[in-house]
Amino acid sequence: MRVVVNNVHVRFEDTGVSRREKSFNFGVLVDQVQYSSTNNRFERVFLNIDDKKRENRSFSMLEVKQAAMYWNTNVHENWTKNSEFVNLDCAKTIDFSKKYVENLKRKYHQFQQNYNQNQVYLIQPLDLTIKWRSNLNQKLQPNVPLSTDNIDIS
């Protein structure tokens, strides 16, 4: 099994509801999320279910590329009040979002260079790989864990 999700941007805007004089927004960005079953070397290959049953173990991997979280306080522009954004079709909305993300990345690099106080990322873009092995044996064995995990963040 393999599942791939590309270009996710979830954004929340508060346009003066919680604080009348100030607006804020925050969001989560992910370039790609990929889940797949793997062989025992964590390589994505076609798996025969009979081989999996004989081995009594299952191997899986989740990869997340360029995940980030941002928070902007005292913002002057909100998408929900932008008539251009509200009237966009789906494809153009994605382009608008990509331009926003590129702007965030530019601001982050400026922050690193200038150390100014307008940092927008709570979590700067990172890659994450989670590999796990599950024991498929129906009988509990005291020396064999039900699953083992390995997490790499870069």
PDB file of N, CA and C in Angstrom, residues 37-110:
ATOM      1  N   SER A  37       4.013   0.666   2.656  1.00  0.00           N
ATOM      2  CA  SER A  37       4.508  -0.601   3.173  1.00  0.00           C
ATOM      3  C   SER A  37       5.855  -0.842   2.511  1.00  0.00           C
ATOM      4  N   THR A  38       6.770  -1.462   3.229  1.00  0.00           N
ATOM      5  CA  THR A  38       8.113  -1.690   2.691  1.00  0.00           C
ATOM      6  C   THR A  38       8.559  -3.119   2.978  1.00  0.00           C
ATOM      7  N   ASN A  39       9.708  -3.483   2.407  1.00  0.00           N
ATOM      8  CA  ASN A  39      10.304  -4.759   2.768  1.00  0.00           C
ATOM      9  C   ASN A  39      11.106  -4.565   4.055  1.00  0.00           C
ATOM     10  N   ASN A  40      11.822  -5.587   4.505  1.00  0.00           N
ATOM     11  CA  ASN A  40      12.530  -5.495   5.788  1.00  0.00           C
ATOM     12  C   ASN A  40      13.756  -4.571   5.738  1.00  0.00           C
ATOM     13  N   ARG A  41      14.110  -4.060   4.563  1.00  0.00           N
ATOM     14  CA  ARG A  41      15.181  -3.065   4.420  1.00  0.00           C
ATOM     15  C   ARG A  41      14.607  -1.659   4.207  1.00  0.00           C
ATOM     16  N   PHE A  42      13.320  -1.529   4.416  1.00  0.00           N
ATOM     17  CA  PHE A  42      12.584  -0.262   4.258  1.00  0.00           C
ATOM     18  C   PHE A  42      12.712   0.295   2.845  1.00  0.00           C
ATOM     19  N   GLU A  43      12.638  -0.597   1.878  1.00  0.00           N
ATOM     20  CA  GLU A  43      12.599  -0.227   0.466  1.00  0.00           C
ATOM     21  C   GLU A  43      11.165  -0.394  -0.020  1.00  0.00           C
ATOM     22  N   ARG A  44      10.719   0.567  -0.810  1.00  0.00           N
ATOM     23  CA  ARG A  44       9.356   0.487  -1.355  1.00  0.00           C
ATOM     24  C   ARG A  44       9.349  -0.493  -2.520  1.00  0.00           C
ATOM     25  N   VAL A  45       8.768  -1.634  -2.296  1.00  0.00           N
ATOM     26  CA  VAL A  45       8.665  -2.668  -3.328  1.00  0.00           C
ATOM     27  C   VAL A  45       7.276  -3.289  -3.237  1.00  0.00           C
ATOM     28  N   PHE A  46       6.875  -3.982  -4.297  1.00  0.00           N
ATOM     29  CA  PHE A  46       5.617  -4.716  -4.248  1.00  0.00           C
ATOM     30  C   PHE A  46       5.782  -5.875  -3.282  1.00  0.00           C
ATOM     31  N   LEU A  47       4.848  -6.028  -2.360  1.00  0.00           N
ATOM     32  CA  LEU A  47       4.935  -7.065  -1.347  1.00  0.00           C
ATOM     33  C   LEU A  47       3.902  -8.155  -1.599  1.00  0.00           C
ATOM     34  N   ASN A  48       4.349  -9.355  -1.527  1.00  0.00           N
ATOM     35  CA  ASN A  48       3.462 -10.510  -1.622  1.00  0.00           C
ATOM     36  C   ASN A  48       2.918 -10.785  -0.225  1.00  0.00           C
ATOM     37  N   ILE A  49       1.623 -10.849  -0.085  1.00  0.00           N
ATOM     38  CA  ILE A  49       1.009 -11.035   1.236  1.00  0.00           C
ATOM     39  C   ILE A  49       1.422 -12.352   1.879  1.00  0.00           C
ATOM     40  N   ASP A  50       1.669 -13.375   1.068  1.00  0.00           N
ATOM     41  CA  ASP A  50       2.096 -14.664   1.625  1.00  0.00           C
ATOM     42  C   ASP A  50       3.483 -14.565   2.258  1.00  0.00           C
ATOM     43  N   ASP A  51       4.384 -13.817   1.631  1.00  0.00           N
ATOM     44  CA  ASP A  51       5.720 -13.608   2.206  1.00  0.00           C
ATOM     45  C   ASP A  51       5.621 -12.863   3.535  1.00  0.00           C
ATOM     46  N   LYS A  52       4.750 -11.897   3.572  1.00  0.00           N
ATOM     47  CA  LYS A  52       4.546 -11.106   4.793  1.00  0.00           C
ATOM     48  C   LYS A  52       4.044 -11.996   5.935  1.00  0.00           C
ATOM     49  N   LYS A  53       3.109 -12.870   5.618  1.00  0.00           N
ATOM     50  CA  LYS A  53       2.563 -13.783   6.636  1.00  0.00           C
ATOM     51  C   LYS A  53       3.622 -14.768   7.121  1.00  0.00           C
ATOM     52  N   ARG A  54       4.446 -15.276   6.197  1.00  0.00           N
ATOM     53  CA  ARG A  54       5.496 -16.223   6.578  1.00  0.00           C
ATOM     54  C   ARG A  54       6.515 -15.569   7.507  1.00  0.00           C
ATOM     55  N   GLU A  55       6.825 -14.340   7.234  1.00  0.00           N
ATOM     56  CA  GLU A  55       7.828 -13.639   8.038  1.00  0.00           C
ATOM     57  C   GLU A  55       7.272 -13.207   9.390  1.00  0.00           C
ATOM     58  N   ASN A  56       5.959 -13.095   9.509  1.00  0.00           N
ATOM     59  CA  ASN A  56       5.295 -12.666  10.751  1.00  0.00           C
ATOM     60  C   ASN A  56       5.655 -11.243  11.167  1.00  0.00           C
ATOM     61  N   ARG A  57       6.111 -10.446  10.222  1.00  0.00           N
ATOM     62  CA  ARG A  57       6.420  -9.046  10.517  1.00  0.00           C
ATOM     63  C   ARG A  57       5.952  -8.174   9.367  1.00  0.00           C
ATOM     64  N   SER A  58       5.629  -6.954   9.716  1.00  0.00           N
ATOM     65  CA  SER A  58       5.206  -5.967   8.724  1.00  0.00           C
ATOM     66  C   SER A  58       6.098  -4.745   8.876  1.00  0.00           C
ATOM     67  N   PHE A  59       6.526  -4.173   7.749  1.00  0.00           N
ATOM     68  CA  PHE A  59       7.393  -2.997   7.759  1.00  0.00           C
ATOM     69  C   PHE A  59       6.693  -1.855   7.030  1.00  0.00           C
ATOM     70  N   SER A  60       6.752  -0.661   7.629  1.00  0.00           N
ATOM     71  CA  SER A  60       6.106   0.508   7.040  1.00  0.00           C
ATOM     72  C   SER A  60       6.992   1.733   7.231  1.00  0.00           C
ATOM     73  N   MET A  61       6.747   2.742   6.387  1.00  0.00           N
ATOM     74  CA  MET A  61       7.519   3.971   6.487  1.00  0.00           C
ATOM     75  C   MET A  61       6.613   5.166   6.176  1.00  0.00           C
ATOM     76  N   LEU A  62       6.771   6.224   6.961  1.00  0.00           N
ATOM     77  CA  LEU A  62       6.074   7.482   6.741  1.00  0.00           C
ATOM     78  C   LEU A  62       7.136   8.554   6.540  1.00  0.00           C
ATOM     79  N   GLU A  63       7.055   9.259   5.419  1.00  0.00           N
ATOM     80  CA  GLU A  63       7.980  10.357   5.148  1.00  0.00           C
ATOM     81  C   GLU A  63       7.194  11.655   5.001  1.00  0.00           C
ATOM     82  N   VAL A  64       7.668  12.680   5.676  1.00  0.00           N
ATOM     83  CA  VAL A  64       7.072  14.014   5.591  1.00  0.00           C
ATOM     84  C   VAL A  64       8.175  14.951   5.122  1.00  0.00           C
ATOM     85  N   LYS A  65       7.917  15.669   4.033  1.00  0.00           N
ATOM     86  CA  LYS A  65       8.937  16.562   3.474  1.00  0.00           C
ATOM     87  C   LYS A  65       8.498  18.015   3.607  1.00  0.00           C
ATOM     88  N   GLN A  66       9.422  18.811   4.113  1.00  0.00           N
ATOM     89  CA  GLN A  66       9.241  20.255   4.246  1.00  0.00           C
ATOM     90  C   GLN A  66       7.960  20.612   5.007  1.00  0.00           C
ATOM     91  N   ALA A  67       7.838  20.066   6.208  1.00  0.00           N
ATOM     92  CA  ALA A  67       6.724  20.414   7.092  1.00  0.00           C
ATOM     93  C   ALA A  67       7.126  21.640   7.916  1.00  0.00           C
ATOM     94  N   ALA A  68       6.205  22.559   8.103  1.00  0.00           N
ATOM     95  CA  ALA A  68       6.484  23.774   8.866  1.00  0.00           C
ATOM     96  C   ALA A  68       5.195  24.283   9.502  1.00  0.00           C
ATOM     97  N   MET A  69       5.362  25.131  10.517  1.00  0.00           N
ATOM     98  CA  MET A  69       4.213  25.776  11.159  1.00  0.00           C
ATOM     99  C   MET A  69       4.575  27.252  11.346  1.00  0.00           C
ATOM    100  N   TYR A  70       3.632  28.128  11.031  1.00  0.00           N
ATOM    101  CA  TYR A  70       3.903  29.558  11.178  1.00  0.00           C
ATOM    102  C   TYR A  70       2.802  30.209  12.015  1.00  0.00           C
ATOM    103  N   TRP A  71       3.160  31.385  12.560  1.00  0.00           N
ATOM    104  CA  TRP A  71       2.244  32.189  13.367  1.00  0.00           C
ATOM    105  C   TRP A  71       2.579  33.643  13.115  1.00  0.00           C
ATOM    106  N   ASN A  72       1.609  34.413  12.647  1.00  0.00           N
ATOM    107  CA  ASN A  72       1.812  35.837  12.395  1.00  0.00           C
ATOM    108  C   ASN A  72       0.872  36.635  13.287  1.00  0.00           C
ATOM    109  N   THR A  73       1.435  37.532  14.069  1.00  0.00           N
ATOM    110  CA  THR A  73       0.615  38.393  14.920  1.00  0.00           C
ATOM    111  C   THR A  73       0.553  39.783  14.308  1.00  0.00           C
ATOM    112  N   ASN A  74      -0.498  40.491  14.640  1.00  0.00           N
ATOM    113  CA  ASN A  74      -0.679  41.866  14.182  1.00  0.00           C
ATOM    114  C   ASN A  74      -0.549  41.981  12.659  1.00  0.00           C
ATOM    115  N   VAL A  75      -1.229  41.097  11.963  1.00  0.00           N
ATOM    116  CA  VAL A  75      -1.145  41.089  10.494  1.00  0.00           C
ATOM    117  C   VAL A  75      -2.041  42.182   9.921  1.00  0.00           C
ATOM    118  N   HIS A  76      -1.664  42.660   8.762  1.00  0.00           N
ATOM    119  CA  HIS A  76      -2.427  43.705   8.095  1.00  0.00           C
ATOM    120  C   HIS A  76      -3.192  43.181   6.896  1.00  0.00           C
ATOM    121  N   GLU A  77      -2.866  41.958   6.466  1.00  0.00           N
ATOM    122  CA  GLU A  77      -3.543  41.382   5.310  1.00  0.00           C
ATOM    123  C   GLU A  77      -4.060  39.988   5.669  1.00  0.00           C
ATOM    124  N   ASN A  78      -5.325  39.783   5.440  1.00  0.00           N
ATOM    125  CA  ASN A  78      -5.918  38.473   5.647  1.00  0.00           C
ATOM    126  C   ASN A  78      -6.538  37.994   4.354  1.00  0.00           C
ATOM    127  N   TRP A  79      -6.416  36.714   4.089  1.00  0.00           N
ATOM    128  CA  TRP A  79      -6.936  36.166   2.842  1.00  0.00           C
ATOM    129  C   TRP A  79      -8.452  36.294   2.759  1.00  0.00           C
ATOM    130  N   THR A  80      -9.140  36.126   3.879  1.00  0.00           N
ATOM    131  CA  THR A  80     -10.602  36.159   3.849  1.00  0.00           C
ATOM    132  C   THR A  80     -11.145  37.537   3.520  1.00  0.00           C
ATOM    133  N   LYS A  81     -10.335  38.581   3.697  1.00  0.00           N
ATOM    134  CA  LYS A  81     -10.764  39.935   3.345  1.00  0.00           C
ATOM    135  C   LYS A  81     -10.209  40.377   1.999  1.00  0.00           C
ATOM    136  N   ASN A  82      -9.433  39.499   1.360  1.00  0.00           N
ATOM    137  CA  ASN A  82      -8.833  39.806   0.067  1.00  0.00           C
ATOM    138  C   ASN A  82      -9.780  39.326  -1.027  1.00  0.00           C
ATOM    139  N   SER A  83     -10.414  40.256  -1.737  1.00  0.00           N
ATOM    140  CA  SER A  83     -11.404  39.886  -2.756  1.00  0.00           C
ATOM    141  C   SER A  83     -10.787  39.056  -3.877  1.00  0.00           C
ATOM    142  N   GLU A  84      -9.501  39.296  -4.186  1.00  0.00           N
ATOM    143  CA  GLU A  84      -8.835  38.485  -5.210  1.00  0.00           C
ATOM    144  C   GLU A  84      -8.801  37.015  -4.788  1.00  0.00           C
ATOM    145  N   PHE A  85      -8.448  36.756  -3.534  1.00  0.00           N
ATOM    146  CA  PHE A  85      -8.332  35.384  -3.045  1.00  0.00           C
ATOM    147  C   PHE A  85      -9.692  34.699  -2.948  1.00  0.00           C
ATOM    148  N   VAL A  86     -10.676  35.387  -2.422  1.00  0.00           N
ATOM    149  CA  VAL A  86     -12.001  34.793  -2.205  1.00  0.00           C
ATOM    150  C   VAL A  86     -12.625  34.323  -3.516  1.00  0.00           C
ATOM    151  N   ASN A  87     -12.357  35.008  -4.615  1.00  0.00           N
ATOM    152  CA  ASN A  87     -12.965  34.676  -5.901  1.00  0.00           C
ATOM    153  C   ASN A  87     -12.124  33.751  -6.782  1.00  0.00           C
ATOM    154  N   LEU A  88     -11.028  33.210  -6.251  1.00  0.00           N
ATOM    155  CA  LEU A  88     -10.166  32.348  -7.064  1.00  0.00           C
ATOM    156  C   LEU A  88     -10.743  30.944  -7.210  1.00  0.00           C
ATOM    157  N   ASP A  89     -10.465  30.326  -8.368  1.00  0.00           N
ATOM    158  CA  ASP A  89     -10.831  28.913  -8.511  1.00  0.00           C
ATOM    159  C   ASP A  89      -9.774  28.070  -7.793  1.00  0.00           C
ATOM    160  N   CYS A  90      -9.988  26.763  -7.753  1.00  0.00           N
ATOM    161  CA  CYS A  90      -9.136  25.868  -6.967  1.00  0.00           C
ATOM    162  C   CYS A  90      -7.669  25.945  -7.380  1.00  0.00           C
ATOM    163  N   ALA A  91      -7.362  25.857  -8.675  1.00  0.00           N
ATOM    164  CA  ALA A  91      -5.971  25.863  -9.144  1.00  0.00           C
ATOM    165  C   ALA A  91      -5.279  27.181  -8.802  1.00  0.00           C
ATOM    166  N   LYS A  92      -5.980  28.290  -8.965  1.00  0.00           N
ATOM    167  CA  LYS A  92      -5.382  29.589  -8.661  1.00  0.00           C
ATOM    168  C   LYS A  92      -5.212  29.782  -7.155  1.00  0.00           C
ATOM    169  N   THR A  93      -6.073  29.167  -6.358  1.00  0.00           N
ATOM    170  CA  THR A  93      -5.924  29.221  -4.900  1.00  0.00           C
ATOM    171  C   THR A  93      -4.625  28.549  -4.490  1.00  0.00           C
ATOM    172  N   ILE A  94      -4.302  27.424  -5.129  1.00  0.00           N
ATOM    173  CA  ILE A  94      -3.049  26.723  -4.836  1.00  0.00           C
ATOM    174  C   ILE A  94      -1.861  27.609  -5.210  1.00  0.00           C
ATOM    175  N   ASP A  95      -1.915  28.279  -6.354  1.00  0.00           N
ATOM    176  CA  ASP A  95      -0.835  29.193  -6.753  1.00  0.00           C
ATOM    177  C   ASP A  95      -0.671  30.327  -5.752  1.00  0.00           C
ATOM    178  N   PHE A  96      -1.794  30.886  -5.285  1.00  0.00           N
ATOM    179  CA  PHE A  96      -1.771  31.966  -4.294  1.00  0.00           C
ATOM    180  C   PHE A  96      -1.083  31.480  -3.025  1.00  0.00           C
ATOM    181  N   SER A  97      -1.440  30.270  -2.600  1.00  0.00           N
ATOM    182  CA  SER A  97      -0.863  29.682  -1.394  1.00  0.00           C
ATOM    183  C   SER A  97       0.640  29.454  -1.563  1.00  0.00           C
ATOM    184  N   LYS A  98       1.055  28.954  -2.732  1.00  0.00           N
ATOM    185  CA  LYS A  98       2.481  28.722  -2.981  1.00  0.00           C
ATOM    186  C   LYS A  98       3.272  30.021  -2.916  1.00  0.00           C
ATOM    187  N   LYS A  99       2.705  31.102  -3.466  1.00  0.00           N
ATOM    188  CA  LYS A  99       3.386  32.397  -3.403  1.00  0.00           C
ATOM    189  C   LYS A  99       3.529  32.853  -1.958  1.00  0.00           C
ATOM    190  N   TYR A 100       2.500  32.597  -1.152  1.00  0.00           N
ATOM    191  CA  TYR A 100       2.553  32.965   0.258  1.00  0.00           C
ATOM    192  C   TYR A 100       3.660  32.188   0.972  1.00  0.00           C
ATOM    193  N   VAL A 101       3.751  30.902   0.679  1.00  0.00           N
ATOM    194  CA  VAL A 101       4.773  30.060   1.305  1.00  0.00           C
ATOM    195  C   VAL A 101       6.163  30.542   0.907  1.00  0.00           C
ATOM    196  N   GLU A 102       6.364  30.883  -0.352  1.00  0.00           N
ATOM    197  CA  GLU A 102       7.658  31.398  -0.791  1.00  0.00           C
ATOM    198  C   GLU A 102       7.990  32.690  -0.060  1.00  0.00           C
ATOM    199  N   ASN A 103       6.998  33.528   0.172  1.00  0.00           N
ATOM    200  CA  ASN A 103       7.207  34.756   0.917  1.00  0.00           C
ATOM    201  C   ASN A 103       7.608  34.445   2.365  1.00  0.00           C
ATOM    202  N   LEU A 104       6.974  33.436   2.962  1.00  0.00           N
ATOM    203  CA  LEU A 104       7.351  33.025   4.321  1.00  0.00           C
ATOM    204  C   LEU A 104       8.807  32.579   4.363  1.00  0.00           C
ATOM    205  N   LYS A 105       9.207  31.794   3.388  1.00  0.00           N
ATOM    206  CA  LYS A 105      10.587  31.306   3.347  1.00  0.00           C
ATOM    207  C   LYS A 105      11.562  32.476   3.206  1.00  0.00           C
ATOM    208  N   ARG A 106      11.203  33.441   2.362  1.00  0.00           N
ATOM    209  CA  ARG A 106      12.046  34.622   2.189  1.00  0.00           C
ATOM    210  C   ARG A 106      12.167  35.392   3.503  1.00  0.00           C
ATOM    211  N   LYS A 107      11.039  35.576   4.206  1.00  0.00           N
ATOM    212  CA  LYS A 107      11.071  36.277   5.493  1.00  0.00           C
ATOM    213  C   LYS A 107      11.921  35.526   6.509  1.00  0.00           C
ATOM    214  N   TYR A 108      11.850  34.195   6.487  1.00  0.00           N
ATOM    215  CA  TYR A 108      12.643  33.410   7.430  1.00  0.00           C
ATOM    216  C   TYR A 108      14.136  33.596   7.161  1.00  0.00           C
ATOM    217  N   HIS A 109      14.532  33.579   5.888  1.00  0.00           N
ATOM    218  CA  HIS A 109      15.938  33.779   5.553  1.00  0.00           C
ATOM    219  C   HIS A 109      16.391  35.185   5.939  1.00  0.00           C
ATOM    220  N   GLN A 110      15.521  36.177   5.764  1.00  0.00           N
ATOM    221  CA  GLN A 110      15.850  37.534   6.204  1.00  0.00           C
ATOM    222  C   GLN A 110      16.024  37.563   7.714  1.00  0.00           C
TER     223      GLN A 110
END
